[in-house]
PDB file of C-alpha atoms in Angstrom:
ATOM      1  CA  UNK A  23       0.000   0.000   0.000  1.00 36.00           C
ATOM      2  CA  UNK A  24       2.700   2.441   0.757  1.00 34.00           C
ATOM      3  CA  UNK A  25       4.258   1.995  -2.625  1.00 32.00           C
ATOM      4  CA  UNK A  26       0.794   2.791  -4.326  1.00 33.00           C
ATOM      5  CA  UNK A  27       0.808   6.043  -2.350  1.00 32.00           C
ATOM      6  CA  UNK A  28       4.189   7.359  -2.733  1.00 32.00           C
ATOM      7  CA  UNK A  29       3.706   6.747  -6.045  1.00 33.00           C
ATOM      8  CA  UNK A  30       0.594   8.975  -6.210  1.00 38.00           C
ATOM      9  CA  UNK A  31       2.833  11.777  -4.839  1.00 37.00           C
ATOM     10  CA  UNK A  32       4.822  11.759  -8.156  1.00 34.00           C
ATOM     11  CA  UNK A  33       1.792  12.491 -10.399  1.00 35.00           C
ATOM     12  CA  UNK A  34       2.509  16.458  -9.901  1.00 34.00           C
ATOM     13  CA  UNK A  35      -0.036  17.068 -13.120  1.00 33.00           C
ATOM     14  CA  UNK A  36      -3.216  15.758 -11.362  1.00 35.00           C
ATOM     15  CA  UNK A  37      -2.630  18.299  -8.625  1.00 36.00           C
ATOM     16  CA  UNK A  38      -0.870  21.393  -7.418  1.00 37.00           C
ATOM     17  CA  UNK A  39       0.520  20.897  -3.770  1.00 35.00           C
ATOM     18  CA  UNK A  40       0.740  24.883  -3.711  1.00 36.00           C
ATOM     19  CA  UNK A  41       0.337  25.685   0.107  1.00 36.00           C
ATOM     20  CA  UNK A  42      -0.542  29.179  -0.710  1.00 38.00           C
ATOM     21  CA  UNK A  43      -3.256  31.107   0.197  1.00 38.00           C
ATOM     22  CA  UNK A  44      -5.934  30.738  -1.990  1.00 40.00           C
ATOM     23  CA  UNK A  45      -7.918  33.495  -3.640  1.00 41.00           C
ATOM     24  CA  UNK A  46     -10.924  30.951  -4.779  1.00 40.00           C
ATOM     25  CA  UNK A  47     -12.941  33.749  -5.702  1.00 39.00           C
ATOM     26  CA  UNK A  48     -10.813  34.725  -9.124  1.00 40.00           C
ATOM     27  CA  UNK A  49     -10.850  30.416  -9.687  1.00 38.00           C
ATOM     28  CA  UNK A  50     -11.311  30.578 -13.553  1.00 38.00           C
ATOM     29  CA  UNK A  51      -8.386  27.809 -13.243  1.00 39.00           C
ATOM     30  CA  UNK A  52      -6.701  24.978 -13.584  1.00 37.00           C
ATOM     31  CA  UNK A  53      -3.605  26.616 -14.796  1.00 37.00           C
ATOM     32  CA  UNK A  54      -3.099  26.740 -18.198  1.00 39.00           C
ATOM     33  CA  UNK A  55      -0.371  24.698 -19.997  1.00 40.00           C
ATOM     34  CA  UNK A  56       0.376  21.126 -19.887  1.00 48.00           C
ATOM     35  CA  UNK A  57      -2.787  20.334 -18.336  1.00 48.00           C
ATOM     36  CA  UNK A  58      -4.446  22.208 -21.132  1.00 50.00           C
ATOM     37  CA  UNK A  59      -6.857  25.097 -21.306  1.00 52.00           C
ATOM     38  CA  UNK A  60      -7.864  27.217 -18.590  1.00 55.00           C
ATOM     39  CA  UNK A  61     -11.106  25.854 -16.991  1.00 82.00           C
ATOM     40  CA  UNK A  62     -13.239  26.446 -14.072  1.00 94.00           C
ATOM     41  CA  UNK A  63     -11.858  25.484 -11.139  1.00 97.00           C
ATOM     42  CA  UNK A  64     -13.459  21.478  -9.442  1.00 98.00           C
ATOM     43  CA  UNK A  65     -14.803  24.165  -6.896  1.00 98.00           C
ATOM     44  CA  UNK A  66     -16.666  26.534  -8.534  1.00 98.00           C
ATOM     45  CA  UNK A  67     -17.856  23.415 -11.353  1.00 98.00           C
ATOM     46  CA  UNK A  68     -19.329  21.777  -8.069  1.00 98.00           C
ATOM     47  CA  UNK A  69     -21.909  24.545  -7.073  1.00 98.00           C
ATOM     48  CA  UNK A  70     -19.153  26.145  -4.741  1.00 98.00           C
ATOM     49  CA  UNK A  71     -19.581  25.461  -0.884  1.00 98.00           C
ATOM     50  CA  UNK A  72     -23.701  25.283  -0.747  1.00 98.00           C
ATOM     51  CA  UNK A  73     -22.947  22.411  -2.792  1.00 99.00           C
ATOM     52  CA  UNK A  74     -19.988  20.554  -1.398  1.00 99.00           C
ATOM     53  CA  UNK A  75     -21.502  21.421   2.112  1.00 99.00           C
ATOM     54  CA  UNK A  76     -25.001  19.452   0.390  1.00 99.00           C
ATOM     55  CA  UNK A  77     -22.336  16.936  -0.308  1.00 99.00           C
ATOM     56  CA  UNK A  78     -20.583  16.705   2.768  1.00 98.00           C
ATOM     57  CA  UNK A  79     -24.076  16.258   4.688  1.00 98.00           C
ATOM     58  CA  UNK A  80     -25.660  13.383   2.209  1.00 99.00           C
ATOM     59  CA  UNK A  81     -22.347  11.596   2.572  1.00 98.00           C
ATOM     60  CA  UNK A  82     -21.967  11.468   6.604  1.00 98.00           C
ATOM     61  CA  UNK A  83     -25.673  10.259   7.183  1.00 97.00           C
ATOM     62  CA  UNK A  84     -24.858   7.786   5.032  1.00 97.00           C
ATOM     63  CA  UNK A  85     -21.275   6.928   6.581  1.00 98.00           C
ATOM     64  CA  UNK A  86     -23.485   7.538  10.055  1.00 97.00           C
ATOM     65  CA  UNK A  87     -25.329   4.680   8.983  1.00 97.00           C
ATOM     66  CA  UNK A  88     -23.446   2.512   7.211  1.00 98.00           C
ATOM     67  CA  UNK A  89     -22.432  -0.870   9.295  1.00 98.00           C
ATOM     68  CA  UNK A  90     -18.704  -1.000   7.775  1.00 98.00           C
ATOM     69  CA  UNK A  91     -18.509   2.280   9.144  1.00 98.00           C
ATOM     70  CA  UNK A  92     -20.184   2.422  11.633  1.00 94.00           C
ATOM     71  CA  UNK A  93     -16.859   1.913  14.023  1.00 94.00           C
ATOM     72  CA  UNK A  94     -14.844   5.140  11.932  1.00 96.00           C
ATOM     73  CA  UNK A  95     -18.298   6.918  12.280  1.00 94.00           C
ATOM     74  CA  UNK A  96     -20.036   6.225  15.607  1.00 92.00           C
ATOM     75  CA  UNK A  97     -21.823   9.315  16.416  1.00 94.00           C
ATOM     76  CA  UNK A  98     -22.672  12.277  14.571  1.00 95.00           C
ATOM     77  CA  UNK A  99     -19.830  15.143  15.726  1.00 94.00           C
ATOM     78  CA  UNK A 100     -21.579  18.328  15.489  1.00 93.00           C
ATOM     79  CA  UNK A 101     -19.005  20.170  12.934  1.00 96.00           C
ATOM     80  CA  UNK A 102     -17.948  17.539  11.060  1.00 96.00           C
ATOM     81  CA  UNK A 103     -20.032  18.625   8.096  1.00 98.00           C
ATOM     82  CA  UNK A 104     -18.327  21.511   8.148  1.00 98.00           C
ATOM     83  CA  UNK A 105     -15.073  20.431   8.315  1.00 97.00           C
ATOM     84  CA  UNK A 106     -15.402  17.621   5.481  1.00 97.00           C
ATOM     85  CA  UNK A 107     -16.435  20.966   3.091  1.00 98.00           C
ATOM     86  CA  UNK A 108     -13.852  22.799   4.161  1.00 98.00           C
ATOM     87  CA  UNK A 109     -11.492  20.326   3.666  1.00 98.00           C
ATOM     88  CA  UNK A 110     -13.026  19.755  -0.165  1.00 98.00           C
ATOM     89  CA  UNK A 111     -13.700  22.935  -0.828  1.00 98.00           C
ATOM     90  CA  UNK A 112      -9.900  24.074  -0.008  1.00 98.00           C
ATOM     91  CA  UNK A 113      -8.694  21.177  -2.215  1.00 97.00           C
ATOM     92  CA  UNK A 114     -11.010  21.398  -5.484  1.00 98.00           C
ATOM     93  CA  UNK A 115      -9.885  25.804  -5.312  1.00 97.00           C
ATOM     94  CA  UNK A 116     -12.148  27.026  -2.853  1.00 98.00           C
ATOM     95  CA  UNK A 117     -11.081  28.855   0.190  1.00 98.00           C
ATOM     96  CA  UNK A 118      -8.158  27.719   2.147  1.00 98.00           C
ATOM     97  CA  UNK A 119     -10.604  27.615   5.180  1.00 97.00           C
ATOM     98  CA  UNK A 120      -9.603  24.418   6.128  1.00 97.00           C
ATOM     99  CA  UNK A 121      -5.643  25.137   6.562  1.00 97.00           C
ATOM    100  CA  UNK A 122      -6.388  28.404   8.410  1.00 97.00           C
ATOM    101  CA  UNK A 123      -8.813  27.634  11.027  1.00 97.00           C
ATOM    102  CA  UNK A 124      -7.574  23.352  11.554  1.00 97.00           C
ATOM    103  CA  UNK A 125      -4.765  22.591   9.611  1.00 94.00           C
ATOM    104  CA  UNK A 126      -3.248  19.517   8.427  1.00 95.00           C
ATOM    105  CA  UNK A 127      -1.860  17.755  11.336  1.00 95.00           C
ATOM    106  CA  UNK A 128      -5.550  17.944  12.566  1.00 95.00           C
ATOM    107  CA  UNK A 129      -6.250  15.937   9.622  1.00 95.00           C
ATOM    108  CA  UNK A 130      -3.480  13.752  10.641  1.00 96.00           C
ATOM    109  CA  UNK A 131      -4.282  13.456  14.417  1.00 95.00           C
ATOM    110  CA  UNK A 132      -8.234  12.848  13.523  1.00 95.00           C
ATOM    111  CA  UNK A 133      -7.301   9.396  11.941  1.00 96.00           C
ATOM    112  CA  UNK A 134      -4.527   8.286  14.075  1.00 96.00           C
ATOM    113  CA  UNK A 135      -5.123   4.625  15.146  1.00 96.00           C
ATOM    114  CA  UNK A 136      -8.441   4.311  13.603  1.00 97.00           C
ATOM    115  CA  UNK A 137      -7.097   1.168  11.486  1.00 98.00           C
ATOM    116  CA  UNK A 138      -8.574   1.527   9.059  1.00 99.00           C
ATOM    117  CA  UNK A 139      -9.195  -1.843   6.856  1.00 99.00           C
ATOM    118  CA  UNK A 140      -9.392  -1.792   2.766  1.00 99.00           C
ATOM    119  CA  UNK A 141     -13.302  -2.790   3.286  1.00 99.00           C
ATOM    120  CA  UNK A 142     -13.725   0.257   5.107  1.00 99.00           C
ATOM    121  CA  UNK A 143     -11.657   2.716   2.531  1.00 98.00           C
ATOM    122  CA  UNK A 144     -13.327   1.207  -0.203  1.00 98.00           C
ATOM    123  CA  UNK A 145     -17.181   1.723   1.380  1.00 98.00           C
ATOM    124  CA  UNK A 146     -16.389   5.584   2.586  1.00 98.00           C
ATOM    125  CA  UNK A 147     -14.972   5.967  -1.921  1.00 98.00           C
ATOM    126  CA  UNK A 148     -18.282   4.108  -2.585  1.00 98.00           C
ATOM    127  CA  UNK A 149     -20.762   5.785  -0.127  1.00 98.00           C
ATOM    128  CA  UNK A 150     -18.912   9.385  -1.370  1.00 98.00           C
ATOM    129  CA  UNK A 151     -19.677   8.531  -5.064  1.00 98.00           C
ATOM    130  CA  UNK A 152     -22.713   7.827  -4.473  1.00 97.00           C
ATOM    131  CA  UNK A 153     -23.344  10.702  -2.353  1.00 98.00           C
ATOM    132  CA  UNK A 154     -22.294  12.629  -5.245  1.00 96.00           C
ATOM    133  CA  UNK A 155     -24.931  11.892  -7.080  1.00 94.00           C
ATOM    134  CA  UNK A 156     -27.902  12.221  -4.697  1.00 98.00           C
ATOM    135  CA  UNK A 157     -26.333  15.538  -3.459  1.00 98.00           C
ATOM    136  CA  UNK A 158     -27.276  16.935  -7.418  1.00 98.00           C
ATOM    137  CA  UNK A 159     -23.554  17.449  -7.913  1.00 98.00           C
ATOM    138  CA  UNK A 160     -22.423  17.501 -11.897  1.00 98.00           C
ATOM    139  CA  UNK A 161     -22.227  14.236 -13.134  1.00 96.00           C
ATOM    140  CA  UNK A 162     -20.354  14.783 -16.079  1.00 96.00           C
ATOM    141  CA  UNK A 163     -17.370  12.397 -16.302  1.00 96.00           C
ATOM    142  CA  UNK A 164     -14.778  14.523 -16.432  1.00 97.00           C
ATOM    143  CA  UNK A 165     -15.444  15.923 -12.574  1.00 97.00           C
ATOM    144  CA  UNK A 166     -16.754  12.665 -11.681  1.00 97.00           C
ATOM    145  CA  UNK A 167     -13.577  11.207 -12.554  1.00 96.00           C
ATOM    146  CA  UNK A 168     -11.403  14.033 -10.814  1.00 97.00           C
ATOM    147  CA  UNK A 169     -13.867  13.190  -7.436  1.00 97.00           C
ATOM    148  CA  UNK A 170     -13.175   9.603  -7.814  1.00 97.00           C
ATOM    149  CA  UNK A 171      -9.440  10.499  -8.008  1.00 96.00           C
ATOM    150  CA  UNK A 172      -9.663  12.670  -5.329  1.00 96.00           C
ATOM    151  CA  UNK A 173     -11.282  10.201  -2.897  1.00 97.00           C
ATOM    152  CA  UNK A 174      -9.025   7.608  -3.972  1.00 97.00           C
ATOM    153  CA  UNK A 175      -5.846   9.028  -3.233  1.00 97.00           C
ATOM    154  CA  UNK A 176      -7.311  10.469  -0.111  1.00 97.00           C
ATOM    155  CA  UNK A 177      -8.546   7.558   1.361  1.00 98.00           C
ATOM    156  CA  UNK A 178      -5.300   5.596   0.783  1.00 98.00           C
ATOM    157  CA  UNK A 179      -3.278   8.698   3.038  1.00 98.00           C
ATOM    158  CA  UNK A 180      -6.021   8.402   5.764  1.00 98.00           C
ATOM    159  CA  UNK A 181      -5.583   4.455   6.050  1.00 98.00           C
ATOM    160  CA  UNK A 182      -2.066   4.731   5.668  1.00 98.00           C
ATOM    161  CA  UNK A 183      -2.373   7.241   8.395  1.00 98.00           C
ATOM    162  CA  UNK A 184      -4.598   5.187  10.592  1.00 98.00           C
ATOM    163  CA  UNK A 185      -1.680   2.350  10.765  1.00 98.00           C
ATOM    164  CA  UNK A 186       1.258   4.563  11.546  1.00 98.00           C
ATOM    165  CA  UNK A 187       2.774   4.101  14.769  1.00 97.00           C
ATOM    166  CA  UNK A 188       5.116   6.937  14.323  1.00 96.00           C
ATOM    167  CA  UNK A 189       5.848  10.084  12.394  1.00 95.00           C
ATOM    168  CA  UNK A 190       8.199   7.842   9.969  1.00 97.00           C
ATOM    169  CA  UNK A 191       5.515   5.583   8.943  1.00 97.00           C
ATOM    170  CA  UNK A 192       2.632   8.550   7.860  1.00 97.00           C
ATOM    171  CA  UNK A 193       1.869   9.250   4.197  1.00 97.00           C
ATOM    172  CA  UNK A 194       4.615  12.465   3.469  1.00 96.00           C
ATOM    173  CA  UNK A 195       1.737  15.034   2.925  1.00 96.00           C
ATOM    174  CA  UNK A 196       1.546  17.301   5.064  1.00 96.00           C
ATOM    175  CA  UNK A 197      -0.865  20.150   3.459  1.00 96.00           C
ATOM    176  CA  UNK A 198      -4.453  19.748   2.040  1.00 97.00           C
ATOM    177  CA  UNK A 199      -3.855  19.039  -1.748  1.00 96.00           C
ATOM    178  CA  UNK A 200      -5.065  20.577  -4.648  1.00 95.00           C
ATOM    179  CA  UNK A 201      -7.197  18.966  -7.120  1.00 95.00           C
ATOM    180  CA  UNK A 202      -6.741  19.791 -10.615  1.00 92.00           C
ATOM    181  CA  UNK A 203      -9.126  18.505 -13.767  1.00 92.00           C
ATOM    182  CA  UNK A 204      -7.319  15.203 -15.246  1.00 80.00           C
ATOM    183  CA  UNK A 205      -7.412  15.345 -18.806  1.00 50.00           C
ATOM    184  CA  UNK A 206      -7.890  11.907 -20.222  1.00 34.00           C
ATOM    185  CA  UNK A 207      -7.741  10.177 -16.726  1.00 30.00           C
ATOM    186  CA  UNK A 208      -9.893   7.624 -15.981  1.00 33.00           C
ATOM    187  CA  UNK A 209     -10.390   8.994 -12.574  1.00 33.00           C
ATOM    188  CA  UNK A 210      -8.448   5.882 -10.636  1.00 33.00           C
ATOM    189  CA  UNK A 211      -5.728   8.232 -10.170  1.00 36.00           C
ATOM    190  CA  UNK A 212      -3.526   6.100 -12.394  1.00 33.00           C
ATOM    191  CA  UNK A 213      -4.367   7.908 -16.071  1.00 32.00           C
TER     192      UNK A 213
END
């Protein structure tokens, strides 16, 4: 598993680590250039943060409910809807809300030693996908794909995460990344 990650950290076109603050307001973007044309940003193509927040909410009822989750998820937390936006808003070009008011090594310390299994990672991709969908988020493939990515590579750092028993043994990132539009990816976060 830890090879698959590192590996992910070398695909430098599928996302911009930039850790800088983040005007999401002027996000007409993914940058120009090798990825292509200038677009809309995954933020702004989502419905902005009404929408991701819609998202967010759909998704942890679901994960709330779900019995293969139900030991990652055992009570509703009363701003964890807010923090899952903030966290995707930050990385698809919205506001950097996330870094600002929690940052990263809260991400980190939130799944310390929740082991989590490869049933569990792959229900909380499914149970987000779907949520997708019944949120009324796009559906085009394109963003579809660059969500599926997204949740992918994420939930492979929080498992990884999860196992770590020290500092030495947690995925390298260390800031939220940012998700760029994958042009001719299949949105497995291998294309």
């Amino acid at each position: 598993m830890a090879e698959n990650l590192s590996n992910e950290g070398n695909k430098s076109n599928k996302r911009n680590k930039s850790n800088d603050s983040n005007d999401s307001n002027d996000s007409n973007d993914s940058k120009g250039g090798e990825d292509g044309p200038r677009r809309e940003s995954l933020y702004d193509h989502a419905g902005g943060e009404e929408a991701l927040h819609r998202l967010e909410e759909v998704f942890y009822t679901k994960a709330l409910a779900d019995p293969v989750l139900r030991t990652l998820f055992p009570h509703r937390q009363p701003h964890h809807v807010d923090h899952l936006t903030w966290f995707t808003a930050e990385s698809f070009g919205g506001p950097d809300r996330f870094t600002r008011e929690l940052g990263f090594a809260h991400l980190i310390d939130v799944h310390r030693n929740l082991k989590i299994t490869d049933e569990q990672r792959e229900r909380f991709a499914a149970l987000y996908l779907e949520s997708l969908r019944e949120a009324g988020l796009p559906d085009d493939e394109p963003f579809v794909g660059a969500v599926r990515s997204h949740i992918e590579f994420g939930t492979r750092v929080a498992q990884q995460n999860s196992h770590a028993t020290s500092d030495d043994e947690l995925h390298p990132l260390r800031e939220v990344p940012r998700w760029q539009w994958q042009e001719g990816a299949e949105g497995s976060g291998t294309g």
